[in-house]
Structures are given as C-alpha cells and as structure tokens.
XYZ file of C-alpha atoms in Angstrom:
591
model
C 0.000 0.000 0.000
C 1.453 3.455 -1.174
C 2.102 6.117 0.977
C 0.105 8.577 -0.902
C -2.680 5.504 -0.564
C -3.229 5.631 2.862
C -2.830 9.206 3.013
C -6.101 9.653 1.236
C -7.373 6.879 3.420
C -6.833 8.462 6.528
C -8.321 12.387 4.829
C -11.359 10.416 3.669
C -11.762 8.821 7.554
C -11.353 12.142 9.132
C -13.455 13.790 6.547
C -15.993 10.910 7.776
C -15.711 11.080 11.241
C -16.201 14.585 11.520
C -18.967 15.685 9.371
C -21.870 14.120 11.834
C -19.997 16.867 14.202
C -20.131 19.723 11.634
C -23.606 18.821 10.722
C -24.844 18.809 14.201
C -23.563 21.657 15.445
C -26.266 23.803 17.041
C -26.807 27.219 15.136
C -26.616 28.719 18.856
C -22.724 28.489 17.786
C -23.131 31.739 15.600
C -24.455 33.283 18.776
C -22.040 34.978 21.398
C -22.517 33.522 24.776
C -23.076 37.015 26.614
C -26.248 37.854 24.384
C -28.727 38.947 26.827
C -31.761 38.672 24.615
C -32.212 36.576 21.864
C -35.495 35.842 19.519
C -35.557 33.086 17.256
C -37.874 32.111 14.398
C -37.404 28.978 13.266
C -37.208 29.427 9.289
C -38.767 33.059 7.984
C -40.992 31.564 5.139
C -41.757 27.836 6.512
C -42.924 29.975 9.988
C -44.831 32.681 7.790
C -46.325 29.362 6.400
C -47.518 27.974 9.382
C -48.858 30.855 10.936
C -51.438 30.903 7.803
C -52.024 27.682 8.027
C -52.970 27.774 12.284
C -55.017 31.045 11.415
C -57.179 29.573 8.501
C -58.061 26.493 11.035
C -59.014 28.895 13.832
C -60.486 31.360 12.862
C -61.563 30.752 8.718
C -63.682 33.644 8.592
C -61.007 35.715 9.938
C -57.416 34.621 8.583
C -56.868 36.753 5.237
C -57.507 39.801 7.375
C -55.110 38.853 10.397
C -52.423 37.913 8.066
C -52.529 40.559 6.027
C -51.955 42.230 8.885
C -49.178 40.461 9.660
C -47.517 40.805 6.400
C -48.307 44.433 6.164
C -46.192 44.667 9.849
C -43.200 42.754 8.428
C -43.190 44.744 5.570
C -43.035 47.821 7.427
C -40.076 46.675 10.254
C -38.289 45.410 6.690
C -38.523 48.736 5.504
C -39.840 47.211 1.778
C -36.951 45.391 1.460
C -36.637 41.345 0.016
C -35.285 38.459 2.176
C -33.589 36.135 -0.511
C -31.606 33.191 -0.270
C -32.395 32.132 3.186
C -32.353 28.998 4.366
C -36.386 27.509 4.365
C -35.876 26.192 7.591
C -33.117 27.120 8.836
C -33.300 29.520 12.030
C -33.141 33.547 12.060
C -31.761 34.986 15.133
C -32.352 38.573 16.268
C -29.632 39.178 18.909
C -29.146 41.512 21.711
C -25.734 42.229 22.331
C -26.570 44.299 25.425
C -29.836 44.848 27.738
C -31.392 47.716 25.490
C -31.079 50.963 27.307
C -34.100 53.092 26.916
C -31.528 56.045 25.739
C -30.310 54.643 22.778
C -32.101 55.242 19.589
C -31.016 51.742 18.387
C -29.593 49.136 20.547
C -26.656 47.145 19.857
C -28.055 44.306 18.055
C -27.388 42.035 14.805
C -29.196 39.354 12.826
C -28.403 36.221 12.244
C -29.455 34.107 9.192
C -28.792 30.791 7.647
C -28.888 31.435 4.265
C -28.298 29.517 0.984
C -26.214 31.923 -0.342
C -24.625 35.645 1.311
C -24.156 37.135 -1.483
C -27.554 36.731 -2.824
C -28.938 37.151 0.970
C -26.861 40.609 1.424
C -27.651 42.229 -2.435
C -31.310 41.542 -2.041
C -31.196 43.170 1.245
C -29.625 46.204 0.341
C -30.882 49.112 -2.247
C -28.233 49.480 -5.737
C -26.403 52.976 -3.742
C -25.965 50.885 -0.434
C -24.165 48.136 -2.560
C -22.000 50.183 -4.077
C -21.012 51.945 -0.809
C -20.012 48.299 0.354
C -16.178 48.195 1.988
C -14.641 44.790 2.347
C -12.698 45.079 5.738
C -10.779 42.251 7.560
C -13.678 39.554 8.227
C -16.409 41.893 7.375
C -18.357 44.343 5.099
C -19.814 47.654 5.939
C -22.013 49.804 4.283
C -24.324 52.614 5.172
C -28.545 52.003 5.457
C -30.119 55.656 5.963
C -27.923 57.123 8.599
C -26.352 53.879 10.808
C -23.712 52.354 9.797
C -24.175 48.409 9.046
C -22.139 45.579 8.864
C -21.984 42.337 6.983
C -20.401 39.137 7.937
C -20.060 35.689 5.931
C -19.467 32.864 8.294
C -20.243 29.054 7.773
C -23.648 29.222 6.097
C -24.876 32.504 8.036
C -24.926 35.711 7.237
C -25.150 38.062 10.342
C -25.988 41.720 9.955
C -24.313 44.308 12.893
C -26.004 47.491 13.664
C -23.409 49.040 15.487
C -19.733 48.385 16.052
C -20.033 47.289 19.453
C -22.104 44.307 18.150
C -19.648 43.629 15.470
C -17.136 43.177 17.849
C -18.664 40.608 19.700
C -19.249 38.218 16.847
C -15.519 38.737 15.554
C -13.664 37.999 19.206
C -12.666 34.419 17.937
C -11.568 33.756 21.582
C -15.343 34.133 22.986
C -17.313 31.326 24.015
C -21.081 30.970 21.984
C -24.577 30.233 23.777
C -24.685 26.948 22.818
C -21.896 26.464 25.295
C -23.181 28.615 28.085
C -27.063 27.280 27.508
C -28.216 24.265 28.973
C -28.833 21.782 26.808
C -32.705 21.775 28.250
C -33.330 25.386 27.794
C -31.393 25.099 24.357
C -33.856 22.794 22.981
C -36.993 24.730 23.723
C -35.172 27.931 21.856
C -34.406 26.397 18.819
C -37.082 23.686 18.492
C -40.270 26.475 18.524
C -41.529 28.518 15.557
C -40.648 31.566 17.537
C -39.243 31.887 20.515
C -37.226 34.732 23.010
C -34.701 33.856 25.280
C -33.800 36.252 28.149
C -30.240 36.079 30.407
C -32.472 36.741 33.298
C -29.425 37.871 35.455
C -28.427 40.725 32.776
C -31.526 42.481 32.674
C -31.581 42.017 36.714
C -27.956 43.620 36.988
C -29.688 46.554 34.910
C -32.535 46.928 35.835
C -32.509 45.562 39.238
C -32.977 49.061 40.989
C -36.039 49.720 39.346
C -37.394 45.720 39.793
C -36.974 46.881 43.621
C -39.116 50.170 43.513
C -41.615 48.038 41.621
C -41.566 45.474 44.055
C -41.594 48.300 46.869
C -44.838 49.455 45.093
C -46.482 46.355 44.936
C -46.189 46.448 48.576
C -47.516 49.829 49.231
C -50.713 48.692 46.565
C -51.225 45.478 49.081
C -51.146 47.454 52.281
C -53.609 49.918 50.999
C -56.166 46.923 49.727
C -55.813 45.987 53.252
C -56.720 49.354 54.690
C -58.801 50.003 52.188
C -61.218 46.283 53.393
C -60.299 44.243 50.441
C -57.790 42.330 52.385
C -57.423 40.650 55.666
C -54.939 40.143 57.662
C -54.842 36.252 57.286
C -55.335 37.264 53.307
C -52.599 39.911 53.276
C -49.798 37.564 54.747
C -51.380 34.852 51.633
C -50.441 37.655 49.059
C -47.498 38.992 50.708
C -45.880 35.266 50.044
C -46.891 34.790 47.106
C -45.871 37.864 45.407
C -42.439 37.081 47.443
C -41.924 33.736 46.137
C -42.680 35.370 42.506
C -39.642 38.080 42.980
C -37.566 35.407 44.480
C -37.892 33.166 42.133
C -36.735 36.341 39.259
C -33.835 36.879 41.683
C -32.911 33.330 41.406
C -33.335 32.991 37.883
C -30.460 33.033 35.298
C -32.539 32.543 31.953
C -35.738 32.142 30.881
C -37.031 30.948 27.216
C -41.058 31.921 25.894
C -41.439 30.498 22.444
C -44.351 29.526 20.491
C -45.685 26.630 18.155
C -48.465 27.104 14.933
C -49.674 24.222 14.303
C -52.861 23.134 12.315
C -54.412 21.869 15.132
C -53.673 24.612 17.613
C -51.061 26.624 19.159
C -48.648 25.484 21.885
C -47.297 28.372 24.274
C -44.512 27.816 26.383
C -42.308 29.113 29.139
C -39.470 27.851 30.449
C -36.914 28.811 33.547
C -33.800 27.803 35.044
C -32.573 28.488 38.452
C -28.888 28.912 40.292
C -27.908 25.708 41.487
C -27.418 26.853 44.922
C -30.791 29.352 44.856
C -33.540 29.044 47.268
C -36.018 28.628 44.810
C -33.873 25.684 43.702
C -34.023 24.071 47.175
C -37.827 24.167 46.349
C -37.505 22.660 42.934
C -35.911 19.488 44.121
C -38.498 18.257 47.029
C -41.005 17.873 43.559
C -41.083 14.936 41.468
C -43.251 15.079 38.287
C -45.971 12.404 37.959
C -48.392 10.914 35.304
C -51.538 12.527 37.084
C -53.753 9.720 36.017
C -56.693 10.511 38.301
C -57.481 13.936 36.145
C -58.551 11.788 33.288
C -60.825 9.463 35.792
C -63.223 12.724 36.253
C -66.709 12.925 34.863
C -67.285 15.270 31.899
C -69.386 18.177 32.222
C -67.335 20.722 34.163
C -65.879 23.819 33.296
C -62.481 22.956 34.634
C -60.251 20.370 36.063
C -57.088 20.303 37.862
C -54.688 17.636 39.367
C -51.397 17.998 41.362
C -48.709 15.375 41.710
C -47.713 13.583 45.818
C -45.648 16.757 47.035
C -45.731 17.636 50.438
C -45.229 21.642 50.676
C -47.075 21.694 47.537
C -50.274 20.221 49.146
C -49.707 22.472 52.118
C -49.478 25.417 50.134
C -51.932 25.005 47.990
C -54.530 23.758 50.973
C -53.903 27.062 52.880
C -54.481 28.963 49.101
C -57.573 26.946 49.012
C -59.030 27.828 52.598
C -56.929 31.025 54.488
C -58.264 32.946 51.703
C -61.255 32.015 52.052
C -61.809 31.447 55.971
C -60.123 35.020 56.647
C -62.745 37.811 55.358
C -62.381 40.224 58.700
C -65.668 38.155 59.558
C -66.015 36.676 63.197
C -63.696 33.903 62.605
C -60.800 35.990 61.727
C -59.261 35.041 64.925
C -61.178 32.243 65.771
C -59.167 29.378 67.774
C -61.291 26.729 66.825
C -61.124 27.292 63.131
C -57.115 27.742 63.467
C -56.806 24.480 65.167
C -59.164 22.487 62.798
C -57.323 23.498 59.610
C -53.796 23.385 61.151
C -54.859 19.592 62.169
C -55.893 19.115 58.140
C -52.845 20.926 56.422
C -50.783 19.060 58.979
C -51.749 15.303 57.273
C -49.620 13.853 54.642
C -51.297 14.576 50.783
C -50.456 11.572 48.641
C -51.920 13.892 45.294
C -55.433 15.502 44.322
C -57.646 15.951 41.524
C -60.773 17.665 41.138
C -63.364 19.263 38.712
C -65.464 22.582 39.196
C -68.148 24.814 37.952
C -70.135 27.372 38.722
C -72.573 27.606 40.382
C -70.508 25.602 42.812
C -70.197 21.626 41.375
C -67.439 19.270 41.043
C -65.875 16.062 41.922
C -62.597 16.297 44.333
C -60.726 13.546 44.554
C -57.572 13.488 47.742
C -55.318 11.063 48.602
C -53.695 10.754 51.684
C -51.766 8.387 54.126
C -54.936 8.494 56.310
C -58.080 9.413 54.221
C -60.179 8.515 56.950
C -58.444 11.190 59.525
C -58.505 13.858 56.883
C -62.621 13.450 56.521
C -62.985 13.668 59.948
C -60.544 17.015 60.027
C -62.451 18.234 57.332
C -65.925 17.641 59.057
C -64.508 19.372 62.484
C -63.013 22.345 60.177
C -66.691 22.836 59.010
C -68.331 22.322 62.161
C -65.901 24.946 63.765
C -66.619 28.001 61.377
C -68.713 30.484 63.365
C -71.795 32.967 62.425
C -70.431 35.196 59.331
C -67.289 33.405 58.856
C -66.283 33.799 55.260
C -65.196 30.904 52.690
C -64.928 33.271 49.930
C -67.454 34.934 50.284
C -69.669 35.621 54.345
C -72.075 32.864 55.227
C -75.489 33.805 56.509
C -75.423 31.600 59.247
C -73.483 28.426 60.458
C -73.020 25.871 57.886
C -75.855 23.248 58.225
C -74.488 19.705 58.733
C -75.418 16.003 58.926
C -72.849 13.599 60.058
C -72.725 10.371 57.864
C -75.929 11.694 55.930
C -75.002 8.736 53.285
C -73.539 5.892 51.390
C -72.391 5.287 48.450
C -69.227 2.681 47.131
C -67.823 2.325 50.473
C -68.029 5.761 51.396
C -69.924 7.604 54.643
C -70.964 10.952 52.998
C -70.837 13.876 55.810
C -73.282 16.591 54.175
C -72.708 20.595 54.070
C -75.052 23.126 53.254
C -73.875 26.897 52.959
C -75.841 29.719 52.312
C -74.281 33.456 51.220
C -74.586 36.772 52.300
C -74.034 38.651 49.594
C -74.528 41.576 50.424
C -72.614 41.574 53.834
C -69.784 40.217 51.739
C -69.436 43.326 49.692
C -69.979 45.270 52.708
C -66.212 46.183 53.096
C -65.718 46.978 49.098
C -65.830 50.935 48.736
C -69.443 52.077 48.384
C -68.530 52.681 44.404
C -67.931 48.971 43.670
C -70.531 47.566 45.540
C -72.930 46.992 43.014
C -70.455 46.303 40.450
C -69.025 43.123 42.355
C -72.706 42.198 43.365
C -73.896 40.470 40.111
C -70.265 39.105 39.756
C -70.918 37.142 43.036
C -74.124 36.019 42.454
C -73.215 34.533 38.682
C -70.122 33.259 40.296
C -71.657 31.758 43.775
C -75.184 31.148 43.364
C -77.183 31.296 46.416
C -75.143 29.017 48.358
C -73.207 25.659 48.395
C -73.732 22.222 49.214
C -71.634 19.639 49.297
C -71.074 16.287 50.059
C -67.318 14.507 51.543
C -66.482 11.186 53.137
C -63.634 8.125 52.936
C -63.170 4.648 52.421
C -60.047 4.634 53.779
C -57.692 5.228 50.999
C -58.899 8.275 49.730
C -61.084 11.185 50.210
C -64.232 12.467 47.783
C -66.059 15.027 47.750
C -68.947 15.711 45.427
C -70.627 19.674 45.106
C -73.894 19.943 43.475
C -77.463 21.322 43.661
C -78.253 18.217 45.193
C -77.792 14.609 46.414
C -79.440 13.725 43.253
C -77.184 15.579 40.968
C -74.042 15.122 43.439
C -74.903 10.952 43.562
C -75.092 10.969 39.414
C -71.342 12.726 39.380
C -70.042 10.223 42.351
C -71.156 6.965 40.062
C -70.193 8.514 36.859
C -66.963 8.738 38.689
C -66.865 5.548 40.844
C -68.318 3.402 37.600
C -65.631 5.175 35.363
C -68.409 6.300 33.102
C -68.715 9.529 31.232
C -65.482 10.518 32.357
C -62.532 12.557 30.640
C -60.417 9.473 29.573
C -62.992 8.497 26.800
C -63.607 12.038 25.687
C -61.761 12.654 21.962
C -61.240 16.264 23.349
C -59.622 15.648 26.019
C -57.301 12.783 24.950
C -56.290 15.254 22.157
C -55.065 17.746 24.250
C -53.243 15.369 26.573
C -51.322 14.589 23.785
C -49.718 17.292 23.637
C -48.795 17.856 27.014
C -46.089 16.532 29.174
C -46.377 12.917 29.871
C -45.465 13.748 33.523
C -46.335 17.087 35.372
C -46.708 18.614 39.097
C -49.976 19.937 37.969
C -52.294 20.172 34.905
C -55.301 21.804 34.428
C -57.916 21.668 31.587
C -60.838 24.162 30.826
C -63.831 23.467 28.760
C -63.361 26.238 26.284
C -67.319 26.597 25.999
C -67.862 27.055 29.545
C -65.289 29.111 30.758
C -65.601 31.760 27.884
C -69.244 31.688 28.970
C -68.678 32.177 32.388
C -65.671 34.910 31.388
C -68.039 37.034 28.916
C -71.144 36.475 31.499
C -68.960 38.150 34.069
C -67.715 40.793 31.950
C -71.140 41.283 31.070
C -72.529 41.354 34.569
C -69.875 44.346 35.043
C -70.739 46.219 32.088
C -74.328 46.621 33.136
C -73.053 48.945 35.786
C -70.316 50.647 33.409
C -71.913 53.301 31.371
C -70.664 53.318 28.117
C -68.951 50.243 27.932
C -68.731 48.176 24.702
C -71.372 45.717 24.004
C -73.390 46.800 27.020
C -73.060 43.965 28.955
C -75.630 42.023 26.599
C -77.200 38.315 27.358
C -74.132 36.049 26.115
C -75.319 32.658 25.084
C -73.254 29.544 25.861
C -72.232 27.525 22.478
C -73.372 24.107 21.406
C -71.943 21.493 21.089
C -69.020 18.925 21.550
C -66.542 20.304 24.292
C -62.778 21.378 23.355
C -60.240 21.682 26.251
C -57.219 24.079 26.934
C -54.525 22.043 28.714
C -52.242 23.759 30.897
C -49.111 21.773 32.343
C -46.205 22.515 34.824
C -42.952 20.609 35.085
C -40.486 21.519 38.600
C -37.818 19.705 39.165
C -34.068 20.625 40.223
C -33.140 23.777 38.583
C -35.856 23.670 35.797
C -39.742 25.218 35.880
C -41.732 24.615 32.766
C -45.415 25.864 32.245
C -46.980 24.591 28.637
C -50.513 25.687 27.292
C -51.724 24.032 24.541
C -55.243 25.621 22.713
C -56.774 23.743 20.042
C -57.814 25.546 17.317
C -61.642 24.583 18.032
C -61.145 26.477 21.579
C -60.493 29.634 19.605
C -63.272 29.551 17.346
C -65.118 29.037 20.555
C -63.660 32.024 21.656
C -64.373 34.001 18.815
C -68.155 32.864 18.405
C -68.468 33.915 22.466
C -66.612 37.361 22.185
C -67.166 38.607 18.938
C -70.272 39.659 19.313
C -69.616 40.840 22.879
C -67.609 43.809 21.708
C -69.209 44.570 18.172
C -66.899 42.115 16.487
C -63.587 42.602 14.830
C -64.000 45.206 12.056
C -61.899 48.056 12.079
C-alpha cells in the first residue's frame, strides 16, 4: 500500500468522522454567549407558512384579514426590502448584544441568518447605492442604510448583519465562548425547536434593571397594604399575598434565563415558558423536594365541568396550595378571623400527609374532588370538624349567613360515609367592606359566580377522600357513580385525549378548561360588570353559551431541580369558541 494511498485513506476517515460533528452543530454556535436577549424564528418563510395555516383552522372567517396584517407589519419593520436566499428552515436569530437601554435610539443588536447563499442574501437586502457603498474590511463588510452604519459578515452558512460596532465586535472575538456552550442543553432545545421563541439572560436584565425591579416590588407592597386598609384584604389574606408575590420576585432573583417560544400548528397553538434556576438558589431548594408524575386521576373525572385540575404527591405543595384553598377564604375580617377553633381544625388538616389531588369545578358551585392521603379517613374527619368549627359570618370566599348546616354520615355510596354541608351566602354583607362605588359592580359578579349558596357532600373509604358539590344529592350521587363506575369521564372524551397529547407525559400539575364554559362564564362576568359601566362596549348584553361537543385548553407545569416549565396548549376549536363567544360581545372585529 502506497504512501500517498493511505494518506487519502486516513483524509477520507477524518473527513468521515467529523462531518456528523459539523452537521450537528447547534446554530446557537453563531451566537455569542453574553447575548442577553435573543429571539428566534425557526425558518422566515416555513414559519410565515404555518402561521397561515394555524389562522385559517381557527379562525376561517377571519385569517386573510389577520395575516394581512401580519404581512403588512413585516413589511413595514423590513422597511420594503426582500429576504432572498435564506435557508427555508433554517433559524433567524435577532440578537441583543446588550440589555437595550431606553436612551439609545437603536440598541446594539445584529441578525443572524442561515442562508443559501450571502451574497444573494446581502444584495437583495440592500438598495443598488448601499451596494455600491459596500467596503470589504478584515472579516467583514460595511455599508451605510439611511444614517447607521451596518455591517456584513459571511461565516459558515450565516450571514449576520451588525447594527453598530459594538455588536460587530462581539461576533468577531474568535476567543469568545457561543450560547450553545453557556445554555443548557434543556433550555437550548426549547429555543431552537419552537416557531418563535425569546430567550432572556435573566441575570443581565436584573444587573440593569434591578434598581427599578426593587421600587416596583416596593410598590407592589404599598398597593397590598392599601387593599388591606382600604377592606379588600385581611390580615390572614394579606400575609397569603405577601408570600406569594415574594416567592414570585424570588424566584426572578434566582433565575439566570428564561425561554417563551411559540408553536403554529394546524391543530392549535402550543405556548410555552421555560426557567432555570442557580444551582445553589432558594427557589432551587424548592424545585428538588417535587417529582413530576403521570396525574392519572385527572382523566378518571366525569365530563361536564368547566375545569379540572390535578397535582402530583408533594408535600409543601399540598400544604401550600390547601392554605391557598381555605386562608383565603376562611379570613374575610368576619367573626372567625381570629377564631381558635377554626385555626386548630385546619392546622390539624394541612398538617396530614397529601399523597396527590384531583378535582373538577363549575359554577354555580359543582365538582368532583378527589384526595389522597396516608390516612383518608383522619382527613374526613378534620375536614368535618373544620366545618363544624366556622362560626356565624365566617367567610369561605365569600360571608355565610349563618353556620353551615351539617349532617354527620348523611349517606352511602361505594364504600363511602358521605358527611353533608349546606352553605348559604350573604351577599350583600360580603361586599360590605368593598368601597361604596364597587358595591354593586361586584354584586352580580358574586351572584353569577356563587349562586345562592353551596352544598356539598365529603367522606372516605379509607384510601382516599371524595367530595362531590352539586345542587343536590341527586345531581351530586349521578357525578359520584359517573366517577366511581368510570363512566362519562374525561379518559374516553376525543377532546380531552387530544389535548393530553400534547402535554407533558409527567407534570406537578395540569389543568384543563372546557373552552365553551369558561368563555361563557368569562363574557357572562364581563357582562354582569358592564351593566353597571356606562358606556362600555357591548353593554353587557345576554351572552349565550355555544353548542356542542366540548374542546379543552390544557395547561401543564414541570419543577424539578433547577428547571420550571409551564406549557398551554389551545386547540384551534377552543379559539373559534372564543371568537363565536366574544365577537359579538364587543361589536366584532372590524376596524
């Protein structure tokens, strides 16, 4: 074998070994890793594509006109200028090289394209005078569009476009590291795998902006403590707020990136967000007690509710969301504000270990809630004390006329002693603390919300707890065998087994809405407001709930250890839903 022979050999098995590398390296590469803010479309023609394509199958009747809208708005930001030569689907990056500063007329930005060809990218691009004012300099080319100067560089199948020279600079330091280092491979993937999508260096914008995040914050405090003074809050409901809103800064504090994107696809539209945490944050402390689950009991629900909801076996999370559930409601600066009885009776139910939840809910007041728990048959009993403790005017949500009515073991069904609850509201002493001005406005809000009142029925068989709300036992029996029988329930809906598709196979919580309902119950309470708004659009007219089969909206969270993830997915039949509700509501979409 010749020398020159296995020379070529050896090229040929480099040239082999190596081009899977080249071919998979991640376009983030062209990218420099300090880039605070970075937006992504994922092909300019193939997205442009899809977007039509999602519009036509949501709203038919409606497309031509939002698209033209759209085009008319790229058009305008491209300054009537053609996009040649790019790559179909190849991504376009628009790139940050700095937190924009609300001084500078343009920020320090470029573009970044996969393209076909530069030379036929960067002549279409530019106007015949701006071509010939092109100067080739060492690595790049510069040339002048109105008054800024711009720059052009040709680099492995991209062309990137510099607006000022402290951009260019950053994508000629050879020595600099790219994002596709820095990123985690996680958050990578949902930038560059979405038809559009924004990532944000969290940290960057916080190092800018981070004195004006505290005033805001600072704010949002002064806002609370005047709600509170003002008889919107309680004290029991004011510490509620005060840690949530808390948790929310903390967890910006803690973050160090965050990626929104968004899907078009014929068959709806995915919407994502997408966070990650310091490895040694508090909020990442948090993030590592949870362990995503299937959450198999949402789809064991009967159909016929307006929402659903289901949260995996997490401790703190149960806890938390248990003292969302009731402090909020049990508070109301009614006479069991400070009441002993009530304080010991939930502490001895938030205090027993959850084993996961799932539940349904309408309004009026209905739904199937579903508990686990190490022992179910303490945690009815809790609950029954809880109830039996609440006092004349206590509030749970809204005041209660009188003490709850109750019947111990009132009756049975699958194994299960039903305790019985009857509630009846005071509306009007519950808007008693509002300012005078709102009164009224919040009154028919309650009553379409509430009802009259609330009864419901809870009990064990041991393993877990249920809990059935309804008119009454006849309507709150038919939900408990539907569920118990596993008939007319959400796994055999088409609907809903579309839409769980396209979630997560494992979350900490999901939630699905009945598109139908809950735009009925949204535009009946808009409407209910409007009556007392003089002047407002539509007038707060009679809305009338659609027909037909249902379509869900499925909402999904994902924690664990340095990672939060929140995906909505809406089908394209929920917005046409939305559009037959609303439409008419505001004296539809014309002009």
């Amino acid at each position: 074998m010749s020398s020159r022979f296995r020379t070529n050999v050896w090229v040929l098995l480099a040239i082999v070994l190596t081009a899977p590398v080249l071919a998979q390296q991640s376009p983030l590469s062209q990218v420099p890793a300090k880039s605070p803010i970075v937006i992504q479309i994922r092909g300019w023609e193939r997205t442009l594509e899809r977007i039509k394509v999602s519009l036509k199958a949501a709203a038919p009747d409606h497309a031509d006109m939002v698209a033209g809208k759209v085009e008319e708005g790229l058009a305008q930001l491209l300054m009537v200028r053609e996009l040649k030569a790019l790559d179909k689907n190849g991504p376009v990056f628009l790139v940050f090289t700095e937190v924009p500063d609300a001084d500078s007329e343009i920020p320090h930005m470029a573009v970044v394209a996969r393209v076909t060809n530069y030379v036929q990218f960067r002549d279409a691009l530019l106007k015949d005078d701006e071509k010939k004012a092109l100067k080739a300099n060492q690595g790049y080319e510069t040339t002048k569009i109105g008054e800024t100067e711009v720059h052009f560089v040709d680099r492995e199948g991209f062309a990137i476009v510099a607006f000022s020279d402290k951009a260019l600079k950053e994508f000629l330091d050879k020595k600099a590291d790219s994002l596709a280092t820095r990123l985690d491979k996680m958050l990578s993937n949902k930038l560059l795998d979405a038809d559009v999508s924004v990532y944000v260096d969290i940290k960057a914008v916080y190092k800018q902006f981070g004195d004006q995040i505290d005033s805001f914050k600072a704010a949002i405090e002064q806002v609370i403590e005047q709600t509170q003074m003002g008889g919107l809050l309680d004290k029991d409901q004011l510490q509620l707020v005060k840690r949530l809103y808390e948790g929310l800064f903390r967890l910006v504090e803690d973050c160090e990136g965050a990626v929104v994107s968004l899907d078009f696809r014929p068959e709806g539209f995915m919407v994502r967000l997408h966070t990650q945490v310091g490895e040694k944050s508090k909020t990442n402390e948090l993030l590592r007690t949870f362990k995503p689950s299937p959450l198999e009991g949402l789809a064991k629900l009967p159909i016929g509710q307006m929402s659903y909801v289901s949260g995996a076996a997490d401790l703190e999370w149960m806890k938390n969301l248990t003292s969302l559930m009731t402090t909020g409601a049990v508070g109301g600066g009614g006479a069991n504000a400070d009441n002993k009885s009530v304080a010991d009776a939930l502490k001895a139910l938030t205090d027993l270990k959850a084993n996961g939840w799932a539940a349904s809910a309408d309004v009026p007041a209905a739904g199937v809630h579903v508990n686990q728990y190490d022992d179910a048959v303490k945690v009815a009993e809790a609950t029954l004390k809880f109830y039996q403790s609440l006092p004349e005017n206590a509030s749970l949500g809204a005041v209660i006329k009188s003490k709850p009515e109750i019947k111990a073991n009132a009756e049975k069904l699958n194994g299960h002693s039903f305790h019985s609850v009857k509630i009846t509201w005071d509306i009007e002493k519950t808007v008693e603390r509002l300012p005078e001005e709102l009164r009224e406005l919040y009154k028919g809000t309650l009553k379409h919300s509430l009802g009259d009142g609330m009864n419901m029925w809870f009990g064990s068989d041991g393993k877990t707890v249920v809990q059935a709300t309804a008119k009454d036992w006849a309507a709150a029996k038919k939900m408990l065998e539907e569920y118990f029988q596993g008939k007319e329930v959400l796994s055999g809906n088409a609907s809903y087994q579309a839409t769980r598709k396209e979630l997560p196979a494992e979350a900490n919580l999901l939630m699905f809405m009945d598109a139908a309902r809950y735009g009925h119950y949204i535009a009946k309470t808009i409407g209910e407001m409007m009556k007392n708004l003089p002047g407002a659009p539509g007038g707060g007219g009679d809305v009338k709930a659609p027909e037909g089969k249902p379509s869900y909206i499925g909402l999904a969270v994902v924690l664990q250890p340095r990672h939060g993830a929140l995906d909505i997915w809406v089908p394209v039949d929920a917005v046409k839903i939305f559009i037959k509700i609303f439409v008419p509501l505001f004296g539809g979409l014309d002009g």
